[in-house]
Amino acid sequence: MTEGTTSAAPEEATDGGDSLSRLEQEGEIAADYLEGLLDIADLDGDIDMDVEADRAAVSIVSDSGRDLQKLVGRDGEVLEALQELTRLAVHRETGDRSRLMLDIAGYRARKRQELSELGTQAAADAKSSGEPVRLRPMSPFERKVVHDAVKAAGLRSESEGEEPQRFVVVLPA
């Protein structure tokens, strides 16, 4: 198992330090759970832990990412399920709800980049046309990335519809 560096502030602040150690604990529990899963599935992978945006982030990486694609599944469906199972394992150990993010073979990082570009393009389209731009239905993770990209482009966006058909609407200035 390989551990990543922690990107949060040092444990000097009183509640910041408590939060950091709680998130590090979540990462440790998740890493142990996922390591057991990799052993059972007889898959090779290294586990990286980090703290990003006030949540534990755990990544499974491998030199030959082919095997790990089984853990991503079609459109990240298996990854989403594994993330929920990992959150449940953390909850079982800590008693607290976890917002842990799991990435496998860089899938979520690539998806974040694509969605950020989609949000930036939708913002440009809304600016030039003066009309709202409606995007396809997305998961909460996907919508959050798009909302962040639209905000960075200087426009507003909102989510409309009901799950699982909830989608982002980018509003012109």
PDB file of N, CA, C and O in Angstrom, residues 29 55 69 81:
ATOM      1  N   ILE A  29      -9.059   3.756   7.132  1.00  0.00           N
ATOM      2  CA  ILE A  29     -10.097   2.713   7.171  1.00  0.00           C
ATOM      3  C   ILE A  29     -10.459   2.303   5.746  1.00  0.00           C
ATOM      4  O   ILE A  29     -10.556   1.115   5.426  1.00  0.00           O
ATOM      5  N   ARG A  55     -12.507  16.542   2.468  1.00  0.00           N
ATOM      6  CA  ARG A  55     -12.975  15.155   2.414  1.00  0.00           C
ATOM      7  C   ARG A  55     -11.790  14.247   2.140  1.00  0.00           C
ATOM      8  O   ARG A  55     -10.817  14.655   1.513  1.00  0.00           O
ATOM      9  N   GLN A  69      -9.943  -1.592 -14.613  1.00  0.00           N
ATOM     10  CA  GLN A  69     -11.132  -1.152 -15.355  1.00  0.00           C
ATOM     11  C   GLN A  69     -12.365  -1.946 -14.943  1.00  0.00           C
ATOM     12  O   GLN A  69     -13.482  -1.436 -14.988  1.00  0.00           O
ATOM     13  N   ALA A  81     -20.581   2.263  -6.928  1.00  0.00           N
ATOM     14  CA  ALA A  81     -21.007   1.266  -5.949  1.00  0.00           C
ATOM     15  C   ALA A  81     -19.891   0.990  -4.931  1.00  0.00           C
ATOM     16  O   ALA A  81     -20.157   0.900  -3.724  1.00  0.00           O
TER      17      ALA A  81
END
